[in-house]
Tab-separated table of C-alpha atoms and ligand atoms in Angstrom:
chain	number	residue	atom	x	y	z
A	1138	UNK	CA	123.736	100.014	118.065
A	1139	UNK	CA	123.699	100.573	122.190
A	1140	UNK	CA	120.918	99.223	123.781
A	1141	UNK	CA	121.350	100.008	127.618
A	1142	UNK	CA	125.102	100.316	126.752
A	1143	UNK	CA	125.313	97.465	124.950
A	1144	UNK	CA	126.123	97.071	121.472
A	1145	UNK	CA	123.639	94.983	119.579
A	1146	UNK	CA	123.065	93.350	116.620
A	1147	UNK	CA	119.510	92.328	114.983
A	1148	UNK	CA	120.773	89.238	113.951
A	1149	UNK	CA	123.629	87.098	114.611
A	1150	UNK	CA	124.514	83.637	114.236
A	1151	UNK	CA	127.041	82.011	116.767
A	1152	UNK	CA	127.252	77.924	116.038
A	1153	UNK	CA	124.310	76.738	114.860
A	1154	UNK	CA	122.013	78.825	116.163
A	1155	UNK	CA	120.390	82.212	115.077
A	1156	UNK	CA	119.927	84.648	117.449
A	1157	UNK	CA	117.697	87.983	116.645
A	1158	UNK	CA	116.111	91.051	118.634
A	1159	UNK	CA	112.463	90.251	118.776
A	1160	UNK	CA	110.757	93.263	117.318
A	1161	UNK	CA	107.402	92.331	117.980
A	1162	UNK	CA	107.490	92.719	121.300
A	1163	UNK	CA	109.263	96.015	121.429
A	1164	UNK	CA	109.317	98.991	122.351
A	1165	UNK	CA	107.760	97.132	125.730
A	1166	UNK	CA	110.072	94.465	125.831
A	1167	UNK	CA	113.722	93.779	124.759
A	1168	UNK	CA	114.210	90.390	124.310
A	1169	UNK	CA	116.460	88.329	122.595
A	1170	UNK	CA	115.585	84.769	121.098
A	1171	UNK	CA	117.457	81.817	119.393
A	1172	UNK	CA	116.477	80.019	116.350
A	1173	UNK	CA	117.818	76.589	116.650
A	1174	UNK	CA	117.071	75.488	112.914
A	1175	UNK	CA	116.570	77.110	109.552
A	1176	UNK	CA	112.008	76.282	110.235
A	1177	UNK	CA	112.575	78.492	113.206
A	1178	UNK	CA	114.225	81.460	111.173
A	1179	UNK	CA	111.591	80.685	108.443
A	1180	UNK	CA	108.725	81.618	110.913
A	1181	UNK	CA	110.268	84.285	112.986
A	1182	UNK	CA	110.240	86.482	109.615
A	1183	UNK	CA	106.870	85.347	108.488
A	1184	UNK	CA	105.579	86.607	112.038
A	1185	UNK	CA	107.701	89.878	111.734
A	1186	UNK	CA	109.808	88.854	115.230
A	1187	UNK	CA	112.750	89.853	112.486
A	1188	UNK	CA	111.414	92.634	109.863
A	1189	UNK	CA	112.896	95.012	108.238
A	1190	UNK	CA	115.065	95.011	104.162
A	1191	UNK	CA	118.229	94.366	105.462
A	1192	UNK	CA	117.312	92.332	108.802
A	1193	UNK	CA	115.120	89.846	106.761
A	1194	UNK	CA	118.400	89.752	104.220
A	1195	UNK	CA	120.678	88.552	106.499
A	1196	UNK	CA	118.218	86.183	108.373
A	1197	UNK	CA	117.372	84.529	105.450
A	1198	UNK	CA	121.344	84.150	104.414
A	1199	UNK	CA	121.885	82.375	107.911
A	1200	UNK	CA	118.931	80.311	107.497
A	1201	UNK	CA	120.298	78.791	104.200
A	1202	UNK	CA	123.230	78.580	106.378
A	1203	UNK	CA	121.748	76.595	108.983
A	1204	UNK	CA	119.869	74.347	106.176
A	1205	UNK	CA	123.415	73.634	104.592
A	1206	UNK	CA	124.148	72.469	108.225
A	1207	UNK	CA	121.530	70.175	108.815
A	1208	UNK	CA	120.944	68.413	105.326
A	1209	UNK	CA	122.224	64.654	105.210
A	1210	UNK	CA	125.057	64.225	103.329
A	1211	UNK	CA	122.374	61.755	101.376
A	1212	UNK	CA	120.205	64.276	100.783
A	1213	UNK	CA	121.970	67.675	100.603
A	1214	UNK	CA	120.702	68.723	97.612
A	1215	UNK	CA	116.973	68.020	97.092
A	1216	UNK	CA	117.402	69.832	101.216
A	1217	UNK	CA	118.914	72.680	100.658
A	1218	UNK	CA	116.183	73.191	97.485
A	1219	UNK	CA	113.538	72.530	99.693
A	1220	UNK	CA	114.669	75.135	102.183
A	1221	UNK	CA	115.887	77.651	99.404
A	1222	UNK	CA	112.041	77.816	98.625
A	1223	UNK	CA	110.592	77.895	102.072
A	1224	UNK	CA	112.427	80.747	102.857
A	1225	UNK	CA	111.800	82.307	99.824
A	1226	UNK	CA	108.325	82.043	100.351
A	1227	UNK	CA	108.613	84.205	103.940
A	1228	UNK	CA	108.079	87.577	102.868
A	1229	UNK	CA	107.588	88.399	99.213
A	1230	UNK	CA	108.735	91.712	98.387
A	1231	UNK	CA	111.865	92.936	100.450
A	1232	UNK	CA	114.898	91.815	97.647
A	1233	UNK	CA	117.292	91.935	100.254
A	1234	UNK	CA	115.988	88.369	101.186
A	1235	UNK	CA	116.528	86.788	97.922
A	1236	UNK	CA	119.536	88.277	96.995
A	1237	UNK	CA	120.949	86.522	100.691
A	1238	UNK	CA	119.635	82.825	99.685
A	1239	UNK	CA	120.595	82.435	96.332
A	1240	UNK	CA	124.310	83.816	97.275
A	1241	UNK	CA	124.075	81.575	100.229
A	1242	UNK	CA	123.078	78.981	98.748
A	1243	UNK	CA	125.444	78.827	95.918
A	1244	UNK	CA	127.765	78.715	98.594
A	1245	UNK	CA	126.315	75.803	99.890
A	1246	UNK	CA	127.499	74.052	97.045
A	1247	UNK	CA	130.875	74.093	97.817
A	1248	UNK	CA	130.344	72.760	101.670
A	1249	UNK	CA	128.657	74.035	104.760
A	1250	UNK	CA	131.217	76.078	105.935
A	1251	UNK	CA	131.664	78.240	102.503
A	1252	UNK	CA	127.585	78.657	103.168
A	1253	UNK	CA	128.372	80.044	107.138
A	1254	UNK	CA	130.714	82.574	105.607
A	1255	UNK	CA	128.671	83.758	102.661
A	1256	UNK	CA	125.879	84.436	105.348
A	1257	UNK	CA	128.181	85.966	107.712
A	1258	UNK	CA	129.772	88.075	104.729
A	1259	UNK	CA	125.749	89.374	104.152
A	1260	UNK	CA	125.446	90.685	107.488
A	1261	UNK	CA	128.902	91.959	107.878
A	1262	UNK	CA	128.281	94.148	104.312
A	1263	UNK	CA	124.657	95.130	105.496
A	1264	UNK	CA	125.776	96.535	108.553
A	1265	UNK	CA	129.040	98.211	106.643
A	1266	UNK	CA	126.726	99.426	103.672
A	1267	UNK	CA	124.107	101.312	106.730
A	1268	UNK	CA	126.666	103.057	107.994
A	1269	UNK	CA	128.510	104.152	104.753
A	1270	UNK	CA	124.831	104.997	103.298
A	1271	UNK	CA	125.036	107.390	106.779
A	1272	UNK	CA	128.364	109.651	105.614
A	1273	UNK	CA	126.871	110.224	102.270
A	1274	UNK	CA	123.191	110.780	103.498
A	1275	UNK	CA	124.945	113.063	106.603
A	1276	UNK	CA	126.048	115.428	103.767
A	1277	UNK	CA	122.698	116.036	102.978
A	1278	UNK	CA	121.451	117.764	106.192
A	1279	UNK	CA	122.341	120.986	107.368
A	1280	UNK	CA	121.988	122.085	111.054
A	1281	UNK	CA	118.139	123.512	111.886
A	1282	UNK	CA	116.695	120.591	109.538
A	1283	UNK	CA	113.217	119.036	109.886
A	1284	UNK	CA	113.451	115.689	108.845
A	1285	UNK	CA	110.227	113.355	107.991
A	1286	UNK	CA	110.342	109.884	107.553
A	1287	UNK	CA	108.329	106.781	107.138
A	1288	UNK	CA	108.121	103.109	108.730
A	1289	UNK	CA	111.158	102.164	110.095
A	1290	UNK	CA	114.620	101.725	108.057
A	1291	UNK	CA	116.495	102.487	111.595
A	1292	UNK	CA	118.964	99.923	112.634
A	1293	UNK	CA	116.626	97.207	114.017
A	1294	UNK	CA	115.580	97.114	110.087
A	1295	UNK	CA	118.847	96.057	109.103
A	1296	UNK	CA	121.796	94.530	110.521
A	1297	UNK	CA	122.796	97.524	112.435
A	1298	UNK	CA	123.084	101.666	111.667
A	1299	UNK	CA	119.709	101.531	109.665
A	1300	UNK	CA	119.516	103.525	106.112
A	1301	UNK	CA	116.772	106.499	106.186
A	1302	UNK	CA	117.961	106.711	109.846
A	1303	UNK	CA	121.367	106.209	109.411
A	1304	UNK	CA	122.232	109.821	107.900
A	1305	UNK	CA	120.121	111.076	110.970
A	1306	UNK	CA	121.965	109.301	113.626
A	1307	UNK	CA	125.360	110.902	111.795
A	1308	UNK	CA	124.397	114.304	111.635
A	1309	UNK	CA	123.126	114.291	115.340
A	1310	UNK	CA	126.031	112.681	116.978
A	1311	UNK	CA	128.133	115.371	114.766
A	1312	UNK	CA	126.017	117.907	116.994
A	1313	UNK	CA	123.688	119.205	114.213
A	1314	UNK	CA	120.486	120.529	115.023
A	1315	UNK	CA	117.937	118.169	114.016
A	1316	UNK	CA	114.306	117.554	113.991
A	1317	UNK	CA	112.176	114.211	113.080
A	1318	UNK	CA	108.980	113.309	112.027
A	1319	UNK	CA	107.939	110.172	112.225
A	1320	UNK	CA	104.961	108.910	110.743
A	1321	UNK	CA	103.423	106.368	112.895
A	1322	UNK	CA	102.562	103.801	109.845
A	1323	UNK	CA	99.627	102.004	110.025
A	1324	UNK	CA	99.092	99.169	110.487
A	1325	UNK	CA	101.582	97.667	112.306
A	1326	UNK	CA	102.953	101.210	113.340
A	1327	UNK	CA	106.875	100.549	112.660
A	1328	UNK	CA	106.925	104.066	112.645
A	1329	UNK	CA	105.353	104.719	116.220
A	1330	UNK	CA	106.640	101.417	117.879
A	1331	UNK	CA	110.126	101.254	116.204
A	1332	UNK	CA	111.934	104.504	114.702
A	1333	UNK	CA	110.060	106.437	117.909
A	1334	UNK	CA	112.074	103.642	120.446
A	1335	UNK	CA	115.497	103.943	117.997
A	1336	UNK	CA	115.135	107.953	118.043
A	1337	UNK	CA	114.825	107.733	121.788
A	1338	UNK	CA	117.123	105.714	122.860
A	1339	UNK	CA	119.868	107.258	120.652
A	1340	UNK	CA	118.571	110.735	122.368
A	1341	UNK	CA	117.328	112.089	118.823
A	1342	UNK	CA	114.662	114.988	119.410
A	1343	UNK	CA	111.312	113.298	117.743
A	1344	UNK	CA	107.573	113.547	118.115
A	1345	UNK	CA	105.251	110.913	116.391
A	1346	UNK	CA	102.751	111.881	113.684
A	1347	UNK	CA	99.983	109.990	112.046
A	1348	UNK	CA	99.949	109.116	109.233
A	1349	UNK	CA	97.613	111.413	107.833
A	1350	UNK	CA	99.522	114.435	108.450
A	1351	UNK	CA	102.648	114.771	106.415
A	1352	UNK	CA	101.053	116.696	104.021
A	1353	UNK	CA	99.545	119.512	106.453
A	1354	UNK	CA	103.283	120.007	107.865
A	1355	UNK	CA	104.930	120.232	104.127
A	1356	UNK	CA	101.980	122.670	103.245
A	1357	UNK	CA	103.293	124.702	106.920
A	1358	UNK	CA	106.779	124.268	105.639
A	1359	UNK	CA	107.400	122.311	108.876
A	1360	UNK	CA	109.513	119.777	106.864
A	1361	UNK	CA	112.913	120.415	104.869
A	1362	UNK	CA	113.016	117.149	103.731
A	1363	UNK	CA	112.168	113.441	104.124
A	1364	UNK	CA	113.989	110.650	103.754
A	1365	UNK	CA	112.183	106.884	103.505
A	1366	UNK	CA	113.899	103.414	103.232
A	1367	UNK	CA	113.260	101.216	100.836
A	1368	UNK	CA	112.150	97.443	99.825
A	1369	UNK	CA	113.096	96.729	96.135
A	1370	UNK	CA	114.085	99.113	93.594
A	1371	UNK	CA	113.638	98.276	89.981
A	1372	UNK	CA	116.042	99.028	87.432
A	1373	UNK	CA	114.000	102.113	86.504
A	1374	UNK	CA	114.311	103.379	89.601
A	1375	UNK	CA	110.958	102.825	91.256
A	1376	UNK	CA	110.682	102.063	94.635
A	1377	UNK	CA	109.021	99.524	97.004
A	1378	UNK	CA	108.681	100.794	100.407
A	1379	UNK	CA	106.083	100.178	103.306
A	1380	UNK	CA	102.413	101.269	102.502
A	1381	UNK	CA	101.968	105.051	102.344
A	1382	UNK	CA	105.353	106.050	101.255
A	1383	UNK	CA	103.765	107.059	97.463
A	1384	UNK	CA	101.102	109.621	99.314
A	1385	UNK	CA	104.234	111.195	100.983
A	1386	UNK	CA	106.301	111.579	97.636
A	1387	UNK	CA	103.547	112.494	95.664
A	1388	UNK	CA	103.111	115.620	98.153
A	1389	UNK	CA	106.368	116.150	99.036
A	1390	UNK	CA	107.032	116.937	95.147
A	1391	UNK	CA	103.650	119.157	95.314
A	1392	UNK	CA	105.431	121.208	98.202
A	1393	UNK	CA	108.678	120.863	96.749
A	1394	UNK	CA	109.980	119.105	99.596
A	1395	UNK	CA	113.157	117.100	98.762
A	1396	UNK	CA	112.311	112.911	98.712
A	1397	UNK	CA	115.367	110.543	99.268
A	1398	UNK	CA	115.248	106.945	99.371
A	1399	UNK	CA	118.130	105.197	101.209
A	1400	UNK	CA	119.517	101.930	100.760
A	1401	UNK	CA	122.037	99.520	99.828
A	1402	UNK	CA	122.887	98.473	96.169
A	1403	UNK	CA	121.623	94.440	97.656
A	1404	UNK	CA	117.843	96.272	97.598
A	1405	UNK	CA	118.275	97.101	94.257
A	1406	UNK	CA	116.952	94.592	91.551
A	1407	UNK	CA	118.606	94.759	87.991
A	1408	UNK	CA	116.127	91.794	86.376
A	1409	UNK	CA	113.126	93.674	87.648
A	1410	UNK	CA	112.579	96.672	84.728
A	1411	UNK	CA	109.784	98.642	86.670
A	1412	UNK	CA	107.747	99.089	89.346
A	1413	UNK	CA	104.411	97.104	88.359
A	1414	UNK	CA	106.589	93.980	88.830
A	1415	UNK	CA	107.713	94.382	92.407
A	1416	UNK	CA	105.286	91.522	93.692
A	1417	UNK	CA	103.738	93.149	96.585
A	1418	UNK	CA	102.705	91.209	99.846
A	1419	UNK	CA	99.485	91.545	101.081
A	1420	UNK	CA	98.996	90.899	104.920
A	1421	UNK	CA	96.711	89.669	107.452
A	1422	UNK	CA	93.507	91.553	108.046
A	1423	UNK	CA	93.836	91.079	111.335
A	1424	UNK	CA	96.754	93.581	111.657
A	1425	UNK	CA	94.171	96.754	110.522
A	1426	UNK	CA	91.163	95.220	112.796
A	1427	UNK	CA	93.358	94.596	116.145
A	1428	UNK	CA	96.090	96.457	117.961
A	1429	UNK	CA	98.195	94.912	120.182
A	1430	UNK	CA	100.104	95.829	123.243
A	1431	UNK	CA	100.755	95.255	126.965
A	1432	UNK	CA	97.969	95.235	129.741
A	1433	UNK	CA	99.027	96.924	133.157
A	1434	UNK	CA	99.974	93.447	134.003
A	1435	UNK	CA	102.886	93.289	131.411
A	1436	UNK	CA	100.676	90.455	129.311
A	1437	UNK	CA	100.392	91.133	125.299
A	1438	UNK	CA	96.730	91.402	124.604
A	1439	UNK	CA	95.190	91.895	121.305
A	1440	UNK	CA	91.782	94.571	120.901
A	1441	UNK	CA	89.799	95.152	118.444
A	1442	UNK	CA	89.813	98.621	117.053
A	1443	UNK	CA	87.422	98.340	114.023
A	1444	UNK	CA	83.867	97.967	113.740
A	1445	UNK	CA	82.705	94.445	114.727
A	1446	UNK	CA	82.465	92.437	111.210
A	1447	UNK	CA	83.807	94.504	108.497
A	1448	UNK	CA	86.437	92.968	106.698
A	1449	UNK	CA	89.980	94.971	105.817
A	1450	UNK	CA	92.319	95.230	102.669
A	1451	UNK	CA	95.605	95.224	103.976
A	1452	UNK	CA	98.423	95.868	101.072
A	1453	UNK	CA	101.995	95.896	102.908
A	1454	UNK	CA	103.994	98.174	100.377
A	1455	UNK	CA	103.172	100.537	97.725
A	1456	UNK	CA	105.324	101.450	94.430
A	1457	UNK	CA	106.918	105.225	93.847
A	1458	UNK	CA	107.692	106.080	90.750
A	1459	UNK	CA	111.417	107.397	90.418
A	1460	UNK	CA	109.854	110.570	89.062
A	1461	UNK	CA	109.191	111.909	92.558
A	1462	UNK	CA	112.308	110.933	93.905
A	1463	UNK	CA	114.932	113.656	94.420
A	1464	UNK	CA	117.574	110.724	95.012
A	1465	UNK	CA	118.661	107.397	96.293
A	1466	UNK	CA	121.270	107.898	98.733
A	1467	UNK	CA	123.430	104.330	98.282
A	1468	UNK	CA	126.415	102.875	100.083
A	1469	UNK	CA	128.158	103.816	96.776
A	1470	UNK	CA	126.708	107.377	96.807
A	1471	UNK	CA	123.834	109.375	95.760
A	1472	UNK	CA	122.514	108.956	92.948
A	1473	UNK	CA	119.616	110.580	90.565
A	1474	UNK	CA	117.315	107.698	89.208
A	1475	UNK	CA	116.531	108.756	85.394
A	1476	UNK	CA	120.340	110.083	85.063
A	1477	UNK	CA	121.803	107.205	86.910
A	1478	UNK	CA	121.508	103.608	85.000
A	1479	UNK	CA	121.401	101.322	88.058
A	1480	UNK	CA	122.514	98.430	86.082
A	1481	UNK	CA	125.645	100.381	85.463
A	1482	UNK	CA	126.049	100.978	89.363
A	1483	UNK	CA	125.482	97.706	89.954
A	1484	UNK	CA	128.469	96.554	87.823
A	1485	UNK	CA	130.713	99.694	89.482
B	2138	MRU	O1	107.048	95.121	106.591
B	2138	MRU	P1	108.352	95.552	107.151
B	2138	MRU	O2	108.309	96.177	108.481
B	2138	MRU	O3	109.410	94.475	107.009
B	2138	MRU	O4	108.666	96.684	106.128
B	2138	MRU	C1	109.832	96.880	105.547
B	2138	MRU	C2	110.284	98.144	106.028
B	2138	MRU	O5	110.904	98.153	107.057
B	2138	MRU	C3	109.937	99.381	105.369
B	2138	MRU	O6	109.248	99.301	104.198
B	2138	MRU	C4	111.180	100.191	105.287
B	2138	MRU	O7	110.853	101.498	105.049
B	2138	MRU	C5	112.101	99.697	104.206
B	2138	MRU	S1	113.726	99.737	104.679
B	2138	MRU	C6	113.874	98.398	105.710
C-alpha cells in the first residue's frame, strides 16, 4: 500500500536483513527499521514493532530464513531447532506464525537458499491471498453501507492489502459509498492508532468509536454489517480474534447484523478441533494501566491512566463460536462454517 506515494510493504527481506514498518510508533511516526539477525526479528514481534496474523506470519518465515543463514555448517541443525522454538515462543496464538516456521524450516533442510524462498513464497502468497480475500469480500457491500470493524486486519496487519479491510479498500476505490466504524480496541487501540491511520491515508470516510459502543449503533441500525479479521480458526469454525470481537458477534446476531470474518486459508488450523484449544496469549498489565504517545516535543512518553496500584487482567484475544458467524470470507471464497468442512477446503 502507498504511504506518501510510496508503495510499501510491512515486511521485506533484501540480503540478510529484515526490514519492517514499525507499528509501534505509528500513526506519529513512520519509520522503517532493519533486523540484522533472526534475535532481532524474534523481539520486534514480541514488542509488537511487527503485529498483526499475516505480518507476524511472514516475519517469522524470514526469521527461520535468516537462522538457516547464520547456523554453522557444524551446527545447522541443533540451530535452526533452537531458533524454530524461539520464534515460536513470540506470540502464541496468531497460526499464521507457525504455519511460516515449520514450512520454512523444512525448507531449511534442503539448504539456506530453499529456506529464503519458502519465506519469500509466505509473504508473496499473504499479500496475494489479502487482496484476493478483497474481490470476494467487495461482493459483499453494496453502495450506502455502514461498515463496523474491530482491531486492525488492514494492510499493516499483513503483508500488504489487509483482510477485514481489504474488501473495504475495493469497494471504495470502485467508488461505492461507504461508511466505517472502527472500534478503537483497548488496550493497545489497533483500532484507533492503526485502521483510523490506514482509513485515512487511503481517503476512506471513518470516525473512531470506543469500544463500548457497537452495540448502541446496531440497536440504531447505524451498522449494515461488520466485518473482523481473524487469528486462528479451528476446524469447527471458531474464531480467534483480538479481545472484544465475541461481545460484537454476540450482538451483532441479537440485531441481526451480518458478522464476517476474513482471512486466509494459512489462519486456519485443521489439527485444532475447536475453539477452547486456541491457546490464548495473555499480555502485559502494563498495556491497560499506561498509554503511550508523543509529548509536544515529539518524545514517546508513557502515563498512567489507571488508579495508582490496582493490578489489570489483560487477555489479548477472545474465541467466537462459528455459530454467530454469518461467514468467513477466504482467499478461496466465502464460506459458511457449519456447512463448509474446513478440512475439506484446506485440501481444495
Ligand atoms: O495483537 P495483534 O495486534 O497482533 O492482534 C492481531 C490482530 O491484528 C487482530 O486480532 C486482527 O483482528 C486479526 S487479523 C490480523
Amino acid at each position: 500500500m502507498k504511504v506518501n506515494g510510496i508503495d510499501y510493504r510491512t515486511v521485506w527481506m533484501e540480503g540478510t536483513s529484515v526490514f519492517f514498518i514499525e507499528q509501534n510508533l505509528l500513526p506519529f511516526r513512520f519509520s522503517i527499521q532493519e533486523a540484522k539477525i533472526h534475535t532481532d526479528c524474534c523481539h520486534a514481534i514480541r514488542t509488537m514493532m511487527v503485529r498483526g496474523a499475516g505480518a507476524i506470519g511472514a516475519m517469522a518465515g524470514f526469521a527461520m530464513a535468516q537462522a538457516a543463514l547464520e547456523a554453522p555448517a557444524s551446527e545447522y541443525l541443533p540451530y535452526l531447532n533452537e531458533a524454530r522454538l524461539d520464534i515460536g515462543s513470540t506470540r502464541p496464538t496468531a497460526r499464521n506464525l507457525f504455519y511460516a516456521v515449520e514450512k520454512v524450516f523444512v525448507a531449511a533442510m534442503e539448504s539456506p537458499a530453499a529456506a529464503v524462498a519458502a519465506a519469500q513464497g509466505i509473504a508473496d502468497r499473504d499479500s496475494a491471498d489479502s487482496e484476493k480475500i478483497g474481490e470476494f469480500g467487495n461482493r459483499l457491500i453494496r453502495d450506502g453501507m455502514n461498515i463496523e470493524t474491530h482491531c486492525n486486519a488492514g494492510w499493516l496487519a499483513f503483508v500488504d492489502y489487509g483482510t477485514a479491510l481489504s474488501p473495504i479498500y475495493r469497494a471504495h476505490s470502485q467508488g461505492k459509498k461507504i461508511f466505517v466504524y472502527a472500534d478503537e480496541t483497548r488496550p493497545r487501540n489497533q483500532g484507533a492508532r492503526l485502521t483510523a491511520w490506514e482509513l485515512h491515508q487511503a481517503g476512506v470516510p471513518h470516525t473512531i468509536i470506543p469500544d463500548n459502543a457497537g452495540a448502541y449503533l446496531m440497536s440504531l441500525g447505524k451498522i449494515d454489517m461488520m466485518i473482523v479479521g481473524a487469528d486462528r480458526i479451528a476446524a469447527n469454525g471458531d474464531v480467534a480474534n483480538k479481545i472484544g470481537t465475541l461481545e460484537k458477534a454476540i450482538v451483532a446476531k441479537e440485531y441481526g447484523v451480518p458478522f464476517y470474518v476474513a482471512a486466509p486459508t494459512s489462519t486456519f488450523d485443521a489439527a485444532c478441533a475447536g475453539g477452547s484449544l486456541i491457546p490464548i496469549e495473555s499480555r502485559s498489565e502494563d498495556e491497560i494501566l499506561f498509554q503511550e504517545g508523543p509529548t509536544p516535543d515529539g518524545r514517546f512518553e508513557k502515563i498512567l491512566v489507571c488508579s495508582p496500584g490496582s493490578t489489570a487482567y489483560n487477555p489479548a484475544f477472545d474465541v467466537t463460536p462459528a455459530k454467530y458467524i454469518t461467514g468467513i470470507i477466504t482467499e478461496r471464497g466465502i464460506i459458511t462454517p457449519g456447512k463448509t468442512q474446513i478440512g475439506q477446503l484446506l485440501s481444495m
